[in-house]
XYZ file of N, CA, C and O in Angstrom:
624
model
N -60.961 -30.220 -5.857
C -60.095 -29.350 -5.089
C -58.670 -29.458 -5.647
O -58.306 -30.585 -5.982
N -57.698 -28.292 -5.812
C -56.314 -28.523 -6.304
C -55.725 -28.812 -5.055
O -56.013 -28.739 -3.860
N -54.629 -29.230 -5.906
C -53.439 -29.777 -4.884
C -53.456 -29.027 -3.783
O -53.942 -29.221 -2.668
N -52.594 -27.755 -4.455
C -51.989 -26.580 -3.501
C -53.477 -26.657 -1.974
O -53.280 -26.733 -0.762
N -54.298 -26.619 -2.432
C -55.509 -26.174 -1.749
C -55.782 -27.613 -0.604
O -56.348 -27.483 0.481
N -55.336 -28.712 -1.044
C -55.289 -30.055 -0.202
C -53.929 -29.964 0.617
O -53.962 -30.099 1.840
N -53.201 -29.826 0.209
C -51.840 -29.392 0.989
C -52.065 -28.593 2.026
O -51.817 -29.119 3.111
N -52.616 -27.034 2.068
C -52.453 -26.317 3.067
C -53.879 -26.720 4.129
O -54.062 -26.124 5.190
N -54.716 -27.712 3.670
C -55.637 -28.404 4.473
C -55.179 -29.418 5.347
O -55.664 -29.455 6.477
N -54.087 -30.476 4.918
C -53.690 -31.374 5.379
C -52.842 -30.755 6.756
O -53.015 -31.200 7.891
N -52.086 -29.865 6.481
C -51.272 -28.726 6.731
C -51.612 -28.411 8.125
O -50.864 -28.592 9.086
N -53.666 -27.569 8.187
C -53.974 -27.311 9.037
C -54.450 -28.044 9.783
O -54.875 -27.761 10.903
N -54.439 -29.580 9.014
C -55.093 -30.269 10.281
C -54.331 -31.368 10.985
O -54.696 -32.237 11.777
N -52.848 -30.982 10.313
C -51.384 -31.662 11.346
C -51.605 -30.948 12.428
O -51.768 -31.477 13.528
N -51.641 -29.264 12.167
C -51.503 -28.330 13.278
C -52.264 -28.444 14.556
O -51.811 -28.362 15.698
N -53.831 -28.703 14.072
C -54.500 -28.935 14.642
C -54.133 -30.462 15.866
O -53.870 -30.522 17.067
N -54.291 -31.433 14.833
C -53.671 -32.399 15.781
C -52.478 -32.246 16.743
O -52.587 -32.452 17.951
N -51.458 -31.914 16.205
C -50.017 -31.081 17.124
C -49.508 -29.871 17.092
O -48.418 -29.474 16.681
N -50.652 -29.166 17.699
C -50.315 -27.808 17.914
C -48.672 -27.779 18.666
O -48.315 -28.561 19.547
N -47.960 -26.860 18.167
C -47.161 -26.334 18.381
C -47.383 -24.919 19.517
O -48.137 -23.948 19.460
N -46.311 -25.359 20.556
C -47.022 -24.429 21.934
C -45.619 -23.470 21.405
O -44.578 -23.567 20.757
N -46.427 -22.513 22.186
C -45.360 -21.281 21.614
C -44.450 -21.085 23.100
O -44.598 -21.700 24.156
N -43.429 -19.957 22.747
C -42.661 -19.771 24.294
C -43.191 -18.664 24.561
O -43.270 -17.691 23.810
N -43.718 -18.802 26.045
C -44.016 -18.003 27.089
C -43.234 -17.351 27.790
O -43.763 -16.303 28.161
N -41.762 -17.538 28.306
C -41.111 -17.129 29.328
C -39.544 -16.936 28.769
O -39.159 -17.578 27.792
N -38.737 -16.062 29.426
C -37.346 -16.047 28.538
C -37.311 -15.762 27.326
O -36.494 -16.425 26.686
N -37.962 -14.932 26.698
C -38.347 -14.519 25.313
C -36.330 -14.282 25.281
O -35.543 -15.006 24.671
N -36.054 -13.309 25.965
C -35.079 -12.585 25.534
C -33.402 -13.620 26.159
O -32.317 -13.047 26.261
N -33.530 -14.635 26.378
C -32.536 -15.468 26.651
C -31.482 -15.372 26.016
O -31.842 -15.053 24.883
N -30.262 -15.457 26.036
C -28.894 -15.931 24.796
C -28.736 -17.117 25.074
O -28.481 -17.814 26.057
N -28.987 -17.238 23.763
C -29.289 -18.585 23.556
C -27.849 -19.718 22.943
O -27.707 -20.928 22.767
N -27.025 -18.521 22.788
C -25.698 -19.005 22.996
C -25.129 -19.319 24.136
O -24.091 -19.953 23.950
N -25.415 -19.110 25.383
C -24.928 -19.603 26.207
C -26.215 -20.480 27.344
O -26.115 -20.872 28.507
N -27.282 -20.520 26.422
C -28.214 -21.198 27.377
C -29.164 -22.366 26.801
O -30.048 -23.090 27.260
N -28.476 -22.161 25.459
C -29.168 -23.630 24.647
C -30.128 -22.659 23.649
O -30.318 -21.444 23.713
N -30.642 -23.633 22.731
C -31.741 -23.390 22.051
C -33.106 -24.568 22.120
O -33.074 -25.797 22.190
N -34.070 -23.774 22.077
C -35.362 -24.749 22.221
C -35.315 -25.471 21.188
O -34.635 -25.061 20.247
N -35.906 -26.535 21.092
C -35.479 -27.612 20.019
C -37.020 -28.087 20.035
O -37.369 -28.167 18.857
N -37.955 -28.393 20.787
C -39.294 -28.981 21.186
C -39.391 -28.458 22.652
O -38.602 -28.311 23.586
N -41.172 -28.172 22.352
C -41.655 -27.464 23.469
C -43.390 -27.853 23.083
O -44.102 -27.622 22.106
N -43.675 -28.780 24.828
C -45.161 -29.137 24.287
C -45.376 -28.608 25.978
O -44.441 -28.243 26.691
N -46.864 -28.670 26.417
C -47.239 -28.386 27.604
C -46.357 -29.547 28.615
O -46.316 -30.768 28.465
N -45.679 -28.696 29.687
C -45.066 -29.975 30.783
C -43.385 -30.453 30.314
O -42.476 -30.944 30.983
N -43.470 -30.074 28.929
C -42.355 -30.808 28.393
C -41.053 -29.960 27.820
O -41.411 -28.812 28.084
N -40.181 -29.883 27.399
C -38.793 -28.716 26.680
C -37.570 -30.131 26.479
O -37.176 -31.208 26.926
N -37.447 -29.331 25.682
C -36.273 -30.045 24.690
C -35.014 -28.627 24.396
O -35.087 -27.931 23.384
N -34.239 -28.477 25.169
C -33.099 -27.894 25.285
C -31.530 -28.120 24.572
O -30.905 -28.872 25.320
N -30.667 -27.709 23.345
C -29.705 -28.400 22.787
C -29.070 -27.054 23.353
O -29.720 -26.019 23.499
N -27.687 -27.202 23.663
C -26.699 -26.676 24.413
C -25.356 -26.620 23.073
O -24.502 -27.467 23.336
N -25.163 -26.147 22.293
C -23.606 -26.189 21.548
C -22.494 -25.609 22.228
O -22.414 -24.388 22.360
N -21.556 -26.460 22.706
C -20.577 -25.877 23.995
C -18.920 -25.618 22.804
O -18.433 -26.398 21.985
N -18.430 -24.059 23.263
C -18.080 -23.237 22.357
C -16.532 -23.400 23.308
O -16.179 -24.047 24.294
N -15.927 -22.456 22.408
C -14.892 -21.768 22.877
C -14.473 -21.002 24.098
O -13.368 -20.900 24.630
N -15.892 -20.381 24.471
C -15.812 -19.267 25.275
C -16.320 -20.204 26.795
O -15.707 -19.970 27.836
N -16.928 -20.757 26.790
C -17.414 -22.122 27.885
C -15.848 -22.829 28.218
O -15.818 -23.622 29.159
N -14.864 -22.621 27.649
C -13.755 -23.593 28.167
C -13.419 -23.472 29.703
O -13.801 -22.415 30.204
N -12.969 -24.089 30.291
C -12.867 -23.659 31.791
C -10.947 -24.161 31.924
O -10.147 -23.704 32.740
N -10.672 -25.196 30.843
C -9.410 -25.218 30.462
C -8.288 -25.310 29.705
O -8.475 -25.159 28.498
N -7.034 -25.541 30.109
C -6.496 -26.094 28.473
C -6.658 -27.126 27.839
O -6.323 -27.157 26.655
N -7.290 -28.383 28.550
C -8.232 -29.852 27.998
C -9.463 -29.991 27.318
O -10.083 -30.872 26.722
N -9.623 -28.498 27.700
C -11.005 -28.576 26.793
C -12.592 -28.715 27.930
O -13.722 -28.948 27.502
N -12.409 -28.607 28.642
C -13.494 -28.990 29.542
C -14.405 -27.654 29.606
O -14.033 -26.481 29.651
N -16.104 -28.354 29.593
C -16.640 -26.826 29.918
C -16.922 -26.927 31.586
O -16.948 -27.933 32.296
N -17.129 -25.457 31.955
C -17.282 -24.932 32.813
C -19.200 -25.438 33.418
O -20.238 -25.389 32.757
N -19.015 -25.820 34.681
C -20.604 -26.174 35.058
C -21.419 -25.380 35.041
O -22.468 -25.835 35.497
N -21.515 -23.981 34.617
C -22.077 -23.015 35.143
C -23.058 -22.791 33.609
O -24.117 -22.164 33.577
N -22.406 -23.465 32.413
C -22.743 -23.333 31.440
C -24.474 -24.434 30.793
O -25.590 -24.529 30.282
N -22.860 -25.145 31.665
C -24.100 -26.595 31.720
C -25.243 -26.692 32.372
O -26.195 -27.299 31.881
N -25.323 -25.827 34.133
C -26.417 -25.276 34.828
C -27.239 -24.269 33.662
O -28.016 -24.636 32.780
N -26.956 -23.425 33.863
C -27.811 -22.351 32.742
C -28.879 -22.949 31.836
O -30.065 -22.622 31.900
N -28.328 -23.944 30.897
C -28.800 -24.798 29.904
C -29.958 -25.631 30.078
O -30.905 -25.946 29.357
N -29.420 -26.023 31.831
C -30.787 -26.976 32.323
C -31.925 -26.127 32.945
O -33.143 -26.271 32.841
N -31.138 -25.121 33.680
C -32.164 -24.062 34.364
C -32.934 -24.127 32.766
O -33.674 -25.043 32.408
N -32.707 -23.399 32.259
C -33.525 -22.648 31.356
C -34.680 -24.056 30.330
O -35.673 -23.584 29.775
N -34.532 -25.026 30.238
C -34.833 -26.347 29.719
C -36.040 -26.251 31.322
O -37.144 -26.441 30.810
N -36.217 -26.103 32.511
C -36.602 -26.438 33.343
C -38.047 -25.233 32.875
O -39.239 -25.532 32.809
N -37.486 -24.031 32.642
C -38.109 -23.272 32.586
C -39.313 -22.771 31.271
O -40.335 -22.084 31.259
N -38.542 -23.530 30.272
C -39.688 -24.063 29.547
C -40.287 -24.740 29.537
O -41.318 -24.339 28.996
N -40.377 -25.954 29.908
C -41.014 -26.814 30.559
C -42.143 -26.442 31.502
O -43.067 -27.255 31.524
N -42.251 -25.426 32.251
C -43.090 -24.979 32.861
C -43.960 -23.864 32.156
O -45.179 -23.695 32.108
N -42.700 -23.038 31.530
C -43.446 -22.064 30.159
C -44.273 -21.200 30.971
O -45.327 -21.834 30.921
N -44.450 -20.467 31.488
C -45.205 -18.931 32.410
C -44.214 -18.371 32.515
O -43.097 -18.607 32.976
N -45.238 -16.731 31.534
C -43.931 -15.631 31.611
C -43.547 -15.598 32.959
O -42.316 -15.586 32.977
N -44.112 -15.572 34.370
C -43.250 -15.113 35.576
C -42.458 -16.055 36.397
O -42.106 -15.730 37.531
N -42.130 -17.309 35.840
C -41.961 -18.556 36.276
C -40.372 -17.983 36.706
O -39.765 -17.129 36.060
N -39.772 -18.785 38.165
C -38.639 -18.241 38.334
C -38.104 -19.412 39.555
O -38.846 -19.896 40.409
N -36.790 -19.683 39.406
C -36.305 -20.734 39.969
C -35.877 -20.428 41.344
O -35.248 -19.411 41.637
N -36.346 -21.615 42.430
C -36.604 -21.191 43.607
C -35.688 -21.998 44.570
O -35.279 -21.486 45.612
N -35.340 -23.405 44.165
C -34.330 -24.328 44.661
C -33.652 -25.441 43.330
O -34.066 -25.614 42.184
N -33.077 -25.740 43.683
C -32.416 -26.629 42.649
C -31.401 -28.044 43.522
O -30.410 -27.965 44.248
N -32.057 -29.034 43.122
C -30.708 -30.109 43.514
C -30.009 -31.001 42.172
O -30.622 -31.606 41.292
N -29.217 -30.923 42.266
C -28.400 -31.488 41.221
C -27.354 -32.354 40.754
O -26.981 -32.913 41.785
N -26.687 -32.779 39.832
C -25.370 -33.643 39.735
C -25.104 -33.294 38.372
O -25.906 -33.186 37.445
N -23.776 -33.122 38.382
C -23.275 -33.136 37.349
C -22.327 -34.469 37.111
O -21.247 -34.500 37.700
N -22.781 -35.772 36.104
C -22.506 -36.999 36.273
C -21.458 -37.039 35.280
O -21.070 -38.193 35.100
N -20.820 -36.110 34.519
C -20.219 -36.684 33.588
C -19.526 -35.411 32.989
O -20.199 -34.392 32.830
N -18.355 -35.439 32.693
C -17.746 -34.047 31.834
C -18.056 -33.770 30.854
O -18.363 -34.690 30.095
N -18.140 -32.277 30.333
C -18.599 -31.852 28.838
C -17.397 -31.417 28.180
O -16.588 -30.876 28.933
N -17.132 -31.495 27.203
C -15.837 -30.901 26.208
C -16.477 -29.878 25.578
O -17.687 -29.928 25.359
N -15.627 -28.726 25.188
C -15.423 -28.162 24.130
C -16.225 -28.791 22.511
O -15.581 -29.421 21.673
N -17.067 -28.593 22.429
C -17.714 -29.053 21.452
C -18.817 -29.837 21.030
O -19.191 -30.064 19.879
N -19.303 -30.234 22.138
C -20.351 -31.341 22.214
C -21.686 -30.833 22.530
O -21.673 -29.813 23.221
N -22.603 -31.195 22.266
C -23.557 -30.693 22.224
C -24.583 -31.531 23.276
O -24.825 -32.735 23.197
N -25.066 -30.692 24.173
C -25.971 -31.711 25.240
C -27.246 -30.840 24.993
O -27.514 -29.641 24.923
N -28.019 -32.257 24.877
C -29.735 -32.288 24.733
C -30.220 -32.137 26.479
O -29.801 -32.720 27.479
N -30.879 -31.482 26.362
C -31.422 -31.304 28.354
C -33.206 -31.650 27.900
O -33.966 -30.892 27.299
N -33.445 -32.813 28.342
C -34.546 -32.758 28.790
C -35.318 -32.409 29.656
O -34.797 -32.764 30.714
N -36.239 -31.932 29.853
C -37.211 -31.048 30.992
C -38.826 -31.578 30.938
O -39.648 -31.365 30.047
N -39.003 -32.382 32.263
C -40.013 -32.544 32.122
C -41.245 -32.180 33.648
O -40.986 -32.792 34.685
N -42.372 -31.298 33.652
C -42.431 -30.883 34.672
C -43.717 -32.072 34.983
O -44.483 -32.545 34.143
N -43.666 -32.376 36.500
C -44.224 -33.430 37.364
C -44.854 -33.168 38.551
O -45.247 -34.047 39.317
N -44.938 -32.273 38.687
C -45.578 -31.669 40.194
C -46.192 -30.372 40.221
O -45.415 -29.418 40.187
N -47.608 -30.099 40.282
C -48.181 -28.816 40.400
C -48.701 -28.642 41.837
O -49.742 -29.286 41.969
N -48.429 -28.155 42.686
C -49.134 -27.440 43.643
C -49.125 -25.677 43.829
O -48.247 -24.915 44.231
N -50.737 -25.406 43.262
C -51.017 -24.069 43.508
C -49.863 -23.381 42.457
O -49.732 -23.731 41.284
N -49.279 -22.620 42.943
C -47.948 -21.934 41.760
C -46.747 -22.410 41.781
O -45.881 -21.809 41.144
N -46.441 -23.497 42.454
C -45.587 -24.263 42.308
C -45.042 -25.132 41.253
O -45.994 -25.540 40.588
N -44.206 -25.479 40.920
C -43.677 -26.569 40.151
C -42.564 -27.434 40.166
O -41.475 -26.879 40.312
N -42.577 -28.700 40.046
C -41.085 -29.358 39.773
C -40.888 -29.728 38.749
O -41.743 -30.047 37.923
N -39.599 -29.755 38.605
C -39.380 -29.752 36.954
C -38.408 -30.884 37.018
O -37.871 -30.785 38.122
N -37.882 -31.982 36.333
C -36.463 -32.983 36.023
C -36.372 -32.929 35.175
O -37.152 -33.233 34.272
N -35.058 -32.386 35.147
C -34.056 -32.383 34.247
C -33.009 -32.781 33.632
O -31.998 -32.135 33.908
N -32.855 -33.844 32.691
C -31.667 -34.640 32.627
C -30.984 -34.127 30.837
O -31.509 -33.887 29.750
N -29.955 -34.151 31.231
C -28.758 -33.751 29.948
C -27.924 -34.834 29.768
O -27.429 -35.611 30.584
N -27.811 -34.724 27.984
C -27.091 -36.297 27.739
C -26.680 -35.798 26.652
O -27.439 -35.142 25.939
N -25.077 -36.081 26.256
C -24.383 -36.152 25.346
C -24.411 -36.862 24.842
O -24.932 -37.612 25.668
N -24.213 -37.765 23.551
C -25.369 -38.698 22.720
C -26.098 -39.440 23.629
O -27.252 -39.100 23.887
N -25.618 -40.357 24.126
C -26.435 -41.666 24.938
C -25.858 -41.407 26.244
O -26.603 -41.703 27.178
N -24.850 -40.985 26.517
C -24.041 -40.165 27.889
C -25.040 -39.408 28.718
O -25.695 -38.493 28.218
N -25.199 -39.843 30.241
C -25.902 -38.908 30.858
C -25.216 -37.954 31.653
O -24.815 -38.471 32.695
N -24.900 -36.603 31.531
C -24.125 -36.048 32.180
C -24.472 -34.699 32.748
O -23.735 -33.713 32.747
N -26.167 -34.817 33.421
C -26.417 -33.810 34.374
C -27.678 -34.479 34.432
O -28.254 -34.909 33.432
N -28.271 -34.602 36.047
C -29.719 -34.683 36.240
C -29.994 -33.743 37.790
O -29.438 -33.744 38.889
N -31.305 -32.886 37.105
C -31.183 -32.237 38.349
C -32.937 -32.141 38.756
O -33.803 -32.674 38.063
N -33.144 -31.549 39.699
C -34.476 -31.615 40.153
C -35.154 -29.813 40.337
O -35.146 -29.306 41.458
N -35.554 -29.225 39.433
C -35.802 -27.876 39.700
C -37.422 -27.297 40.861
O -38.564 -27.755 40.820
N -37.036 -26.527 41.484
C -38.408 -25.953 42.460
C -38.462 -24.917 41.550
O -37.457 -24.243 41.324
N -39.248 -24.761 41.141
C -39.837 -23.157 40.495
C -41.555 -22.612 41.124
O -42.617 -23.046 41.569
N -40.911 -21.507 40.791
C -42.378 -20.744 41.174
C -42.920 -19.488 40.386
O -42.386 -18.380 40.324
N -44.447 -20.027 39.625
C -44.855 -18.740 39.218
C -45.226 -17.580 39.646
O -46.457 -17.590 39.652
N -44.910 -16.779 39.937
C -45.137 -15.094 40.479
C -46.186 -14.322 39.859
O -46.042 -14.098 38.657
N -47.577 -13.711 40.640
C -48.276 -13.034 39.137
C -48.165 -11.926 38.916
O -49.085 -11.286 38.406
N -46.757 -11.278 39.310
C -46.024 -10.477 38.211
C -44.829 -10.667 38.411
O -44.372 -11.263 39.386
N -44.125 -10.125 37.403
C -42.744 -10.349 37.443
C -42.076 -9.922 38.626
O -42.420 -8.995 39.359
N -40.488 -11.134 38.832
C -40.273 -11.009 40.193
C -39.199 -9.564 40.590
O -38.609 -9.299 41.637
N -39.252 -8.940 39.486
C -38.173 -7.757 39.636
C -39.688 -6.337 39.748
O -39.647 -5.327 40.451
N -40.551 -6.654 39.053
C -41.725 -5.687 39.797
C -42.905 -5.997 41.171
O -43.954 -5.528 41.612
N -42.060 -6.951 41.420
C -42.924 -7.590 42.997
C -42.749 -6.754 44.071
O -41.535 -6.638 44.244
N -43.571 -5.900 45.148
C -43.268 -5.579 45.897
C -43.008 -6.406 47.410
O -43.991 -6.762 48.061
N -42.238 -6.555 47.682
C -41.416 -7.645 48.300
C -41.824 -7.170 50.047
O -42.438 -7.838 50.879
N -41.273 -5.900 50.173
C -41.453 -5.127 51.506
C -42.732 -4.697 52.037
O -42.936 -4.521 53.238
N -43.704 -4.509 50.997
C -45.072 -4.606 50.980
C -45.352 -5.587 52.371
O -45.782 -5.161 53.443
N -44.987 -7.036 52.055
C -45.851 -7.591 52.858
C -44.781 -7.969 54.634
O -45.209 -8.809 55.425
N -43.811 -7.382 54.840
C -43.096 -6.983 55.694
C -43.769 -6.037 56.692
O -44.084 -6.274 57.858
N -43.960 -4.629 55.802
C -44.328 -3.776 56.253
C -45.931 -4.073 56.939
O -46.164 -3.285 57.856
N -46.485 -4.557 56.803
C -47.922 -4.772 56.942
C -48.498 -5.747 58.269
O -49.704 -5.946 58.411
């Protein structure tokens, strides 16, 4: 057998062993202001956040929490990975300030299934710095929650 031909064998059977899960949900995210996926296995998301210019909240340099929320929401939400997955409660802390420039890793790891339910924890850390842990409620919908008929079951 040639090389080339042992290579793309070895290749398929890394894959095989660690399949790579694809993204399900948030296809269309900006990912400038909500992180980029970095690792994504079933249950699990790996979220990196690059905090910019436009995130400043002052003249010190500080970002704004809302940036830093976003980042974890969305880390929560891969982690669960279903296109209709959608966040339902959230408790949280923000333990530590972010600057202008730093880059926070959000881990997401989901721990609780009941029925279409999920919980997700979420913790963000600037190198070894922990500076957000939060606890996400999500819920999968089986269709999306902007084509749900809502009044449907009101009316009835």
């Amino acid at each position: 057998m040639e090389k080339d031909q042992l290579d793309l064998m070895n290749e398929e059977i890394q894959v095989a062993i660690n399949p790579q899960t694809a993204l399900n949900t948030h296809e269309r995210i900006n990912t400038v202001y909500s992180g980029e996926v970095v690792k994504i296995e079933p249950g699990y998301a790996k979220v990196v956040l690059e905090t910019t210019e436009v995130m400043r909240a002052d003249e010190v340099g500080l970002v704004h929490g809302g940036f830093i929320f976003s980042a974890a929401d969305f880390a929560a939400m891969v982690a669960v990975n279903e296109p209709n997955v959608v966040l339902a409660s959230c408790n949280c802390l923000f333990l530590a300030p972010v600057r202008v420039g730093d880059m926070v890793e959000f881990e997401a790891t989901e721990h609780q299934k009941e029925g279409r339910k999920r919980n997700v924890t979420v913790r963000g850390y600037v190198h070894e710095i922990k500076v957000f842990e939060g606890e996400f409620k999500t819920v999968i919908t089986e269709r999306h929650v902007l084509r749900l008929d809502l009044l449907k079951n009101i009316e009835d």
